[in-house]
PDB file of C-alpha atoms in Angstrom:
ATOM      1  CA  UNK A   1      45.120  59.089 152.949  1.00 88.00           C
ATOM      2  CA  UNK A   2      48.807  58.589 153.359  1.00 95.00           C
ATOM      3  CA  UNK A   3      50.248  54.917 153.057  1.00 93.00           C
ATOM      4  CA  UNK A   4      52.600  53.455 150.473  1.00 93.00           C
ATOM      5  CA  UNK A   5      50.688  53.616 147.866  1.00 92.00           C
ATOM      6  CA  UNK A   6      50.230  56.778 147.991  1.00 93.00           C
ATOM      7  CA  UNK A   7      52.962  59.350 149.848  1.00 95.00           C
ATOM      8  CA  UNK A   8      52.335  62.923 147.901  1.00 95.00           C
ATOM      9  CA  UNK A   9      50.976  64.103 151.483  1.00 95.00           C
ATOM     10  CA  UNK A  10      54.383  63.269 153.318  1.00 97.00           C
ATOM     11  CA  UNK A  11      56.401  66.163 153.905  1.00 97.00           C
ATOM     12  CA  UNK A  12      59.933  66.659 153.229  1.00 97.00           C
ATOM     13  CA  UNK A  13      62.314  65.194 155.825  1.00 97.00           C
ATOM     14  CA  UNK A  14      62.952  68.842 157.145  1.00 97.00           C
ATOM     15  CA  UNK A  15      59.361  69.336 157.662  1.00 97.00           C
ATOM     16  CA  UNK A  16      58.300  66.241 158.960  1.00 98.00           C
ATOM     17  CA  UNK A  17      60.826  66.362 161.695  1.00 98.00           C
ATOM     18  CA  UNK A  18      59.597  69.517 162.909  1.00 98.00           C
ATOM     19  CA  UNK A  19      56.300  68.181 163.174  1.00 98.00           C
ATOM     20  CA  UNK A  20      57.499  65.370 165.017  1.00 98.00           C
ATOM     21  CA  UNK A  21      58.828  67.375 167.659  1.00 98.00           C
ATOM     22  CA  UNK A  22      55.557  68.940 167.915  1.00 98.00           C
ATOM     23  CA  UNK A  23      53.838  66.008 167.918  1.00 98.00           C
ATOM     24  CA  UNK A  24      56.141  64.412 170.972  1.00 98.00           C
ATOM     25  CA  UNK A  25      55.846  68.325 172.227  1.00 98.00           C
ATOM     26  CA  UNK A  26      52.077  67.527 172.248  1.00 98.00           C
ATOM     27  CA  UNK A  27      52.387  64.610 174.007  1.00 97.00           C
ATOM     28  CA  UNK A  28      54.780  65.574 177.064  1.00 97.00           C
ATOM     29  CA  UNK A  29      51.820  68.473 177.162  1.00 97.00           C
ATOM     30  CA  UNK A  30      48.976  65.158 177.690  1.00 95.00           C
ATOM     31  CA  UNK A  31      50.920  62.623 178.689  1.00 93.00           C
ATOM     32  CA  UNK A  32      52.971  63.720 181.834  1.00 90.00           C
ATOM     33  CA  UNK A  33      53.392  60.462 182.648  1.00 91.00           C
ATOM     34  CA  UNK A  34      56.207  59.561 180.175  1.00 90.00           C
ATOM     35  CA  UNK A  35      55.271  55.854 180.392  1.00 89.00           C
ATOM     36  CA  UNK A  36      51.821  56.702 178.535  1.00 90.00           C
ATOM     37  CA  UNK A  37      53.109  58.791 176.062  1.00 94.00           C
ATOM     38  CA  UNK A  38      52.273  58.045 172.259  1.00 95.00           C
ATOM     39  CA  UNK A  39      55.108  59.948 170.402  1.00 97.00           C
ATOM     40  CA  UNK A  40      58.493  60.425 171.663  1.00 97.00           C
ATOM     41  CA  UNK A  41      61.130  62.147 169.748  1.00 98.00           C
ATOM     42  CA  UNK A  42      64.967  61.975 170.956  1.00 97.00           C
ATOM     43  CA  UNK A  43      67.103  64.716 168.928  1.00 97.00           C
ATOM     44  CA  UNK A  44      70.565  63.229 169.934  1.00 95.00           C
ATOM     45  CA  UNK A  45      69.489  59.443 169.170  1.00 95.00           C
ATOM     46  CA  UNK A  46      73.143  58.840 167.638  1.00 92.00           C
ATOM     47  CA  UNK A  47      75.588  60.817 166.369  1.00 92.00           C
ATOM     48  CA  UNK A  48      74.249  63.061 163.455  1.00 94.00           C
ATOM     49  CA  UNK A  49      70.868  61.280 164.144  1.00 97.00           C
ATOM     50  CA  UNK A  50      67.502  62.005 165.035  1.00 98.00           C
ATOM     51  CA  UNK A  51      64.338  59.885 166.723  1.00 98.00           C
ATOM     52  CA  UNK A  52      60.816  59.708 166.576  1.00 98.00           C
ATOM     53  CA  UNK A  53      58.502  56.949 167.949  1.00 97.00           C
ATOM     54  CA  UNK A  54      55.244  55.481 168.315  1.00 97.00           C
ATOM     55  CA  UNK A  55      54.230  53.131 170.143  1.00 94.00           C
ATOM     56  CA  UNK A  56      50.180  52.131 171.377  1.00 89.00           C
ATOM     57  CA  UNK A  57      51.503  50.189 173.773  1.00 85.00           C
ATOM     58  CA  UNK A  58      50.012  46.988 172.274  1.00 87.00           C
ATOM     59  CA  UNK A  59      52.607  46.086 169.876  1.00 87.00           C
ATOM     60  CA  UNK A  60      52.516  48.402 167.254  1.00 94.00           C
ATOM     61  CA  UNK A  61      55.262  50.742 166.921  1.00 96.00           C
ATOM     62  CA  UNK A  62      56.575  53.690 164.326  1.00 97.00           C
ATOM     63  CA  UNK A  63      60.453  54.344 164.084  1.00 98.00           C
ATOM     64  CA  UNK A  64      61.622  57.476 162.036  1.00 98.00           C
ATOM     65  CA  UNK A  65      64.978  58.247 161.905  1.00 98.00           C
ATOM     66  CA  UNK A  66      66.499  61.529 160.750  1.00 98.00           C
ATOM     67  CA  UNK A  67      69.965  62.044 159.310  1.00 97.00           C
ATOM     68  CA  UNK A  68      71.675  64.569 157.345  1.00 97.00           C
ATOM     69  CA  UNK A  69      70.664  62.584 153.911  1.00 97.00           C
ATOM     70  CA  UNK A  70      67.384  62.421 154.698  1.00 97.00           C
ATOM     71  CA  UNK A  71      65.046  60.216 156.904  1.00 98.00           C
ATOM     72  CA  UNK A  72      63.560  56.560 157.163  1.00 98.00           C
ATOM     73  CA  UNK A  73      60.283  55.595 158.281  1.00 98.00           C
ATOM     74  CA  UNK A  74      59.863  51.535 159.764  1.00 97.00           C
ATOM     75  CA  UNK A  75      56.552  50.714 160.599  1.00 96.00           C
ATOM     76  CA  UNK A  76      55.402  47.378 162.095  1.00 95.00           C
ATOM     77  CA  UNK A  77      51.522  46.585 162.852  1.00 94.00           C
ATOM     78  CA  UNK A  78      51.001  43.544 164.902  1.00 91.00           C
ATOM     79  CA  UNK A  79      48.179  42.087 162.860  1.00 89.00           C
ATOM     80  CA  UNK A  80      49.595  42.649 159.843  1.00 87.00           C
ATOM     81  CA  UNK A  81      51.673  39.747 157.967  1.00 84.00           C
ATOM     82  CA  UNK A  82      55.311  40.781 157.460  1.00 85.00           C
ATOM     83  CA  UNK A  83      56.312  40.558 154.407  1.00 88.00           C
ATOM     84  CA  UNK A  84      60.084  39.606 152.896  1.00 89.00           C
ATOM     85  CA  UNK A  85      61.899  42.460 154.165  1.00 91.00           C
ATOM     86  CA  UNK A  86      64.367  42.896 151.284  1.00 92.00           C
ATOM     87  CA  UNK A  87      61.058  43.237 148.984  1.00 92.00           C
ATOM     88  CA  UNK A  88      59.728  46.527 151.310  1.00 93.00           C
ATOM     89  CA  UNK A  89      63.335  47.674 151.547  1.00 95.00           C
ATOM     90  CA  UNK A  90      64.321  47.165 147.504  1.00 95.00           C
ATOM     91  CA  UNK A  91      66.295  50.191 146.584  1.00 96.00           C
ATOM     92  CA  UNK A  92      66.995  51.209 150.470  1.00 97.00           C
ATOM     93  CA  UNK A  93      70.180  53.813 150.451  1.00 97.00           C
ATOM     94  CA  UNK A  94      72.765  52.493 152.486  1.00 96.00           C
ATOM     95  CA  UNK A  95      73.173  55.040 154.677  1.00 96.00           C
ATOM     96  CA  UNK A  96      69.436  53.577 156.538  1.00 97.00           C
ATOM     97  CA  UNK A  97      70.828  49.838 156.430  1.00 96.00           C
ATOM     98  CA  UNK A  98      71.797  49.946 160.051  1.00 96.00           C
ATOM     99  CA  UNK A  99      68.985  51.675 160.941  1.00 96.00           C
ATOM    100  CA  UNK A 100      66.182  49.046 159.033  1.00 96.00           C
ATOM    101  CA  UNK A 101      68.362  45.882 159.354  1.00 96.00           C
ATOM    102  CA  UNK A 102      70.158  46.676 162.839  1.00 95.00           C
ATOM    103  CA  UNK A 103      68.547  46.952 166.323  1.00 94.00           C
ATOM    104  CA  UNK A 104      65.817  48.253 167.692  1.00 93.00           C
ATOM    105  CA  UNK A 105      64.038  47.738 163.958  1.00 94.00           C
ATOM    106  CA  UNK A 106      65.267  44.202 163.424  1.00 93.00           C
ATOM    107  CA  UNK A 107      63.388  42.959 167.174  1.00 93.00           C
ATOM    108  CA  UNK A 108      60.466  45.303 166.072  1.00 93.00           C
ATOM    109  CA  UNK A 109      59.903  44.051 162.647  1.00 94.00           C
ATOM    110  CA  UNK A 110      59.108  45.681 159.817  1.00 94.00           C
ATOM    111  CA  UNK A 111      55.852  46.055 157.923  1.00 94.00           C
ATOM    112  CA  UNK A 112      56.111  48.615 155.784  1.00 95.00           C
ATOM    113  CA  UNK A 113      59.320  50.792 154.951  1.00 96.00           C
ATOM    114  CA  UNK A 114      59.449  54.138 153.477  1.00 97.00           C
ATOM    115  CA  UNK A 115      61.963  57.064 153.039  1.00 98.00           C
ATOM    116  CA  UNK A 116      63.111  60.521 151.744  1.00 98.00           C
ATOM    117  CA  UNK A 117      65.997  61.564 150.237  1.00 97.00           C
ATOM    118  CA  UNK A 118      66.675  64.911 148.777  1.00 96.00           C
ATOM    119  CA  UNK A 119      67.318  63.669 145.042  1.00 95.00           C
ATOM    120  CA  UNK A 120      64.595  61.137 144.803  1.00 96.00           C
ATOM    121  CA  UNK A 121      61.803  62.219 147.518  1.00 97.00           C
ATOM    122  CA  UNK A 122      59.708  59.726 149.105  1.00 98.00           C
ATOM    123  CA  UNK A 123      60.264  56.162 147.804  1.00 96.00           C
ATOM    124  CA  UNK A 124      59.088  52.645 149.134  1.00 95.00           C
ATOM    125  CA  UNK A 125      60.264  49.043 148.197  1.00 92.00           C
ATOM    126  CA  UNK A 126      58.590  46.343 146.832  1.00 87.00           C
ATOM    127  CA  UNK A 127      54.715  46.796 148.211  1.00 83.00           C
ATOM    128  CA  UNK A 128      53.116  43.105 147.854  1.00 76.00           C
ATOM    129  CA  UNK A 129      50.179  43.683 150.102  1.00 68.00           C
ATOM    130  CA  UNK A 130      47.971  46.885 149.242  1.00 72.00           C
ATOM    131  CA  UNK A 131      46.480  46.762 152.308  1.00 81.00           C
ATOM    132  CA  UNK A 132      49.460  46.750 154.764  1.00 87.00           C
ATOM    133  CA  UNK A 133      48.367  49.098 156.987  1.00 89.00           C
ATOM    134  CA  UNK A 134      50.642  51.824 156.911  1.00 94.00           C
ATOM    135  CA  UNK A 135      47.709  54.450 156.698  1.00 94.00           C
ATOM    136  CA  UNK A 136      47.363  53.562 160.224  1.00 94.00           C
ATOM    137  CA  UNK A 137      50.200  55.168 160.959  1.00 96.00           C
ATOM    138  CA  UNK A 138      51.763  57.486 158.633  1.00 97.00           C
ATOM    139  CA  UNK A 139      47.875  59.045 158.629  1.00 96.00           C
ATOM    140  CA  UNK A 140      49.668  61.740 161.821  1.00 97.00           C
ATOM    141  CA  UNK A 141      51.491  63.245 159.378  1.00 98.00           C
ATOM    142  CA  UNK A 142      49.487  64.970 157.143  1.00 97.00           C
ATOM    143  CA  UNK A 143      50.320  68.714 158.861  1.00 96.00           C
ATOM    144  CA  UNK A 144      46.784  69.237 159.748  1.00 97.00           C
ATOM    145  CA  UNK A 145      46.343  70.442 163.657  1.00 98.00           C
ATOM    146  CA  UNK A 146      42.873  68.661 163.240  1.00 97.00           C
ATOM    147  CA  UNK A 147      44.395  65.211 162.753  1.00 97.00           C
ATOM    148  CA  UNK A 148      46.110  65.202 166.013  1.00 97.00           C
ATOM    149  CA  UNK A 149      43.226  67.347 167.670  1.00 96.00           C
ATOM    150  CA  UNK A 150      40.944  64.578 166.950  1.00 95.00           C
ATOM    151  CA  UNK A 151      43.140  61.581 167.956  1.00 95.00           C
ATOM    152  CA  UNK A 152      44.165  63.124 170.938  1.00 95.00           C
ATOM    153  CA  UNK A 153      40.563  64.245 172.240  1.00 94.00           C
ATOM    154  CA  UNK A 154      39.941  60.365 171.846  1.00 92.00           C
ATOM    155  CA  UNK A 155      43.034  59.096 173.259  1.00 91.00           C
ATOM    156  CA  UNK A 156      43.971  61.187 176.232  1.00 89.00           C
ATOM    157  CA  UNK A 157      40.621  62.274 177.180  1.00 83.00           C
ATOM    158  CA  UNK A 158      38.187  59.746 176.731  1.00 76.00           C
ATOM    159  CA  UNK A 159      36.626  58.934 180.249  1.00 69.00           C
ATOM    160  CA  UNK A 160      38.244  62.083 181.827  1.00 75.00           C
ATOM    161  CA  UNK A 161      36.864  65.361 182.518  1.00 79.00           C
ATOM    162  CA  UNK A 162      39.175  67.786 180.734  1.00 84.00           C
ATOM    163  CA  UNK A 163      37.909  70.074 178.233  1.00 88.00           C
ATOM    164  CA  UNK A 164      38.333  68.759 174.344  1.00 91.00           C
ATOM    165  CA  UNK A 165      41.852  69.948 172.773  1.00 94.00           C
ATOM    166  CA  UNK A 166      41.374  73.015 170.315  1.00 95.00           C
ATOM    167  CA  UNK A 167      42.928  73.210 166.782  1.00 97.00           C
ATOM    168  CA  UNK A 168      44.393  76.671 167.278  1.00 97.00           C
ATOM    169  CA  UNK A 169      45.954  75.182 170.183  1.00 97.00           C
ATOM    170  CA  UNK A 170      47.439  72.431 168.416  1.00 98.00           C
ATOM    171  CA  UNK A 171      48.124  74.834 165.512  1.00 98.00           C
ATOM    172  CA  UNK A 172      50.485  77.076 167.901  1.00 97.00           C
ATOM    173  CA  UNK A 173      52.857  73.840 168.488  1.00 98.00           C
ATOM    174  CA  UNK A 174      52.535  72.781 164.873  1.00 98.00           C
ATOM    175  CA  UNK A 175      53.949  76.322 163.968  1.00 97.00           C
ATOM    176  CA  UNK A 176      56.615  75.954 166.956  1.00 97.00           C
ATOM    177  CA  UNK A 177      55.867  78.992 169.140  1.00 97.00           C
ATOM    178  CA  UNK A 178      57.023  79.101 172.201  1.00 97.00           C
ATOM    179  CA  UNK A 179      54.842  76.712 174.096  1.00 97.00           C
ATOM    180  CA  UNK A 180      53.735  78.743 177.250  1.00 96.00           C
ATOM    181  CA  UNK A 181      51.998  78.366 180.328  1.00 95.00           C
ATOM    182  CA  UNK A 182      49.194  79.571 179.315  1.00 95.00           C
ATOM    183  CA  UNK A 183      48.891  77.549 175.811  1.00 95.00           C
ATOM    184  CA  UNK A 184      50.111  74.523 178.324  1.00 96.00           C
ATOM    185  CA  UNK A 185      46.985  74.944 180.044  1.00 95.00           C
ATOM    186  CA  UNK A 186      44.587  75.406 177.281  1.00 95.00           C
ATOM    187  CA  UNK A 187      45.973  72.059 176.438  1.00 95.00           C
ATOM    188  CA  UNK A 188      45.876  70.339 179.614  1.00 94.00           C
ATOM    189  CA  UNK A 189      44.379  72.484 182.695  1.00 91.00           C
ATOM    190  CA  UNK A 190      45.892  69.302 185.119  1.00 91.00           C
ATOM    191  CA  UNK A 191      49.179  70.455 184.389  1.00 91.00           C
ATOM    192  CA  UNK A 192      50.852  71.361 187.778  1.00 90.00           C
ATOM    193  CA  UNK A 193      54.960  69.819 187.423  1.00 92.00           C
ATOM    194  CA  UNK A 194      56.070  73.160 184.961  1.00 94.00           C
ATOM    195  CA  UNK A 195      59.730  72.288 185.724  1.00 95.00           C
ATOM    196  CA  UNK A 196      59.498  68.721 184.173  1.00 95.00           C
ATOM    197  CA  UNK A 197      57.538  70.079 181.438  1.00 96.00           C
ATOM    198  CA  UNK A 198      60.209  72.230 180.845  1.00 96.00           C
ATOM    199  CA  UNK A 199      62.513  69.925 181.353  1.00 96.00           C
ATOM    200  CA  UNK A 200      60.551  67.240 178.948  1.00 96.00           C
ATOM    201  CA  UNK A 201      60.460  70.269 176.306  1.00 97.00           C
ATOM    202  CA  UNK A 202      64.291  70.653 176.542  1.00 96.00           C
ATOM    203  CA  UNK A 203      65.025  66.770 176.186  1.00 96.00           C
ATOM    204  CA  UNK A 204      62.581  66.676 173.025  1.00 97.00           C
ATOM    205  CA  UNK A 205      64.571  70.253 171.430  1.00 96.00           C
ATOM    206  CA  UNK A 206      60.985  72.132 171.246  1.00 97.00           C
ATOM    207  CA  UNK A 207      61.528  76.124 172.464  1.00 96.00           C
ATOM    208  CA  UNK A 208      59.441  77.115 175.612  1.00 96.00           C
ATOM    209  CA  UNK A 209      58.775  80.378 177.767  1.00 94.00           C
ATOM    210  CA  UNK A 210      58.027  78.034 180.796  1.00 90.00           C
ATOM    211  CA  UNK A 211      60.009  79.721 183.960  1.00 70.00           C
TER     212      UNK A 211
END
């Protein structure tokens, strides 16, 4: 399992981003409602920079920036003690300051803080707490369709009557095919708005064949 004890299983920056626009890809796809979406990804965050977010709605939230020297990961659980920030940040390249230190991070808070840089790969602060549960979150990004398969099946469509998500499905956005209608569908047969899909798909920087 991936948390900061243990982050062998993260991809590299360049990897993980593209599965972050799948994941947000996935979501739009569930979640037409952009209000009950789970992952959101913004490609033009800032200037040279990159966003992905979680968020469950109850307090917990994921923040992963990308920039050209690599990427950042701040995690915050809400039942989780903080810790001292400048012990989970300890060796933090500068370049992420105003990303872990500045806003929205800083209002967030900050339980656990990892990132990637070419040279030095994934590296973590200070981690006083073994059980600060990152695995909670980070878990989405081990590159397997099946992870988000089963999270989603439990998420989006417990209590509803849609047909269970299928890996190859998921597999098709993981590998970033075109998404088409008819994968759309597969996904979520109460899809009906294609031009705000398309639209959504656009705003997130995923390719589409949606007319």
């Amino acid at each position: 399992m991936i948390s900061t004890l243990d982050l062998t299983q993260l991809p590299d920056a360049a990897t993980l981003q593209r599965l972050c626009q799948a994941l947000a890809a996935l979501d739009a796809i569930n979640s037409p409602d952009p209000e009950f979406r789970y992952y959101t990804y913004n490609p033009a965050w800032d200037e040279n920079e990159a966003l992905f977010e979680m968020s469950d709605g109850e307090g917990d939230q994921m923040l992963v920036l990308f920039r050209p020297e690599g990427c950042c990961i701040n995690g915050f659980l809400s039942e989780y003690d903080q810790p001292e920030k400048a012990q989970v940040t300890r060796g933090l390249p500068e370049v992420f300051d105003e990303f872990v230190f500045g806003e929205p991070a800083a209002s967030i808070g900050t339980t656990f803080c990892v990132w990637y840089t070419p040279t030095h790969g994934w590296q973590t602060g200070l981690v006083d707490n073994e059980d600060d549960g990152s695995e909670e979150l980070l878990y989405i990004f081990d590159n397997d369709p099946d992870t988000y398969a089963d999270w989603a099946n439990e998420y989006y469509l417990d209590e509803t009557e849609r047909e269970p998500l299928e890996t190859a499905d998921v597999a098709r956005l993981y590998r970033h095919e075109p998404l088409t209608q008819a994968t759309a569908q597969a996904l979520n047969s109460d899809l009906t708005d294609w031009p705000q899909l398309a639209a959504d798909l656009e705003a997130i920087g995923y390719p589409h064949a949606l007319s």
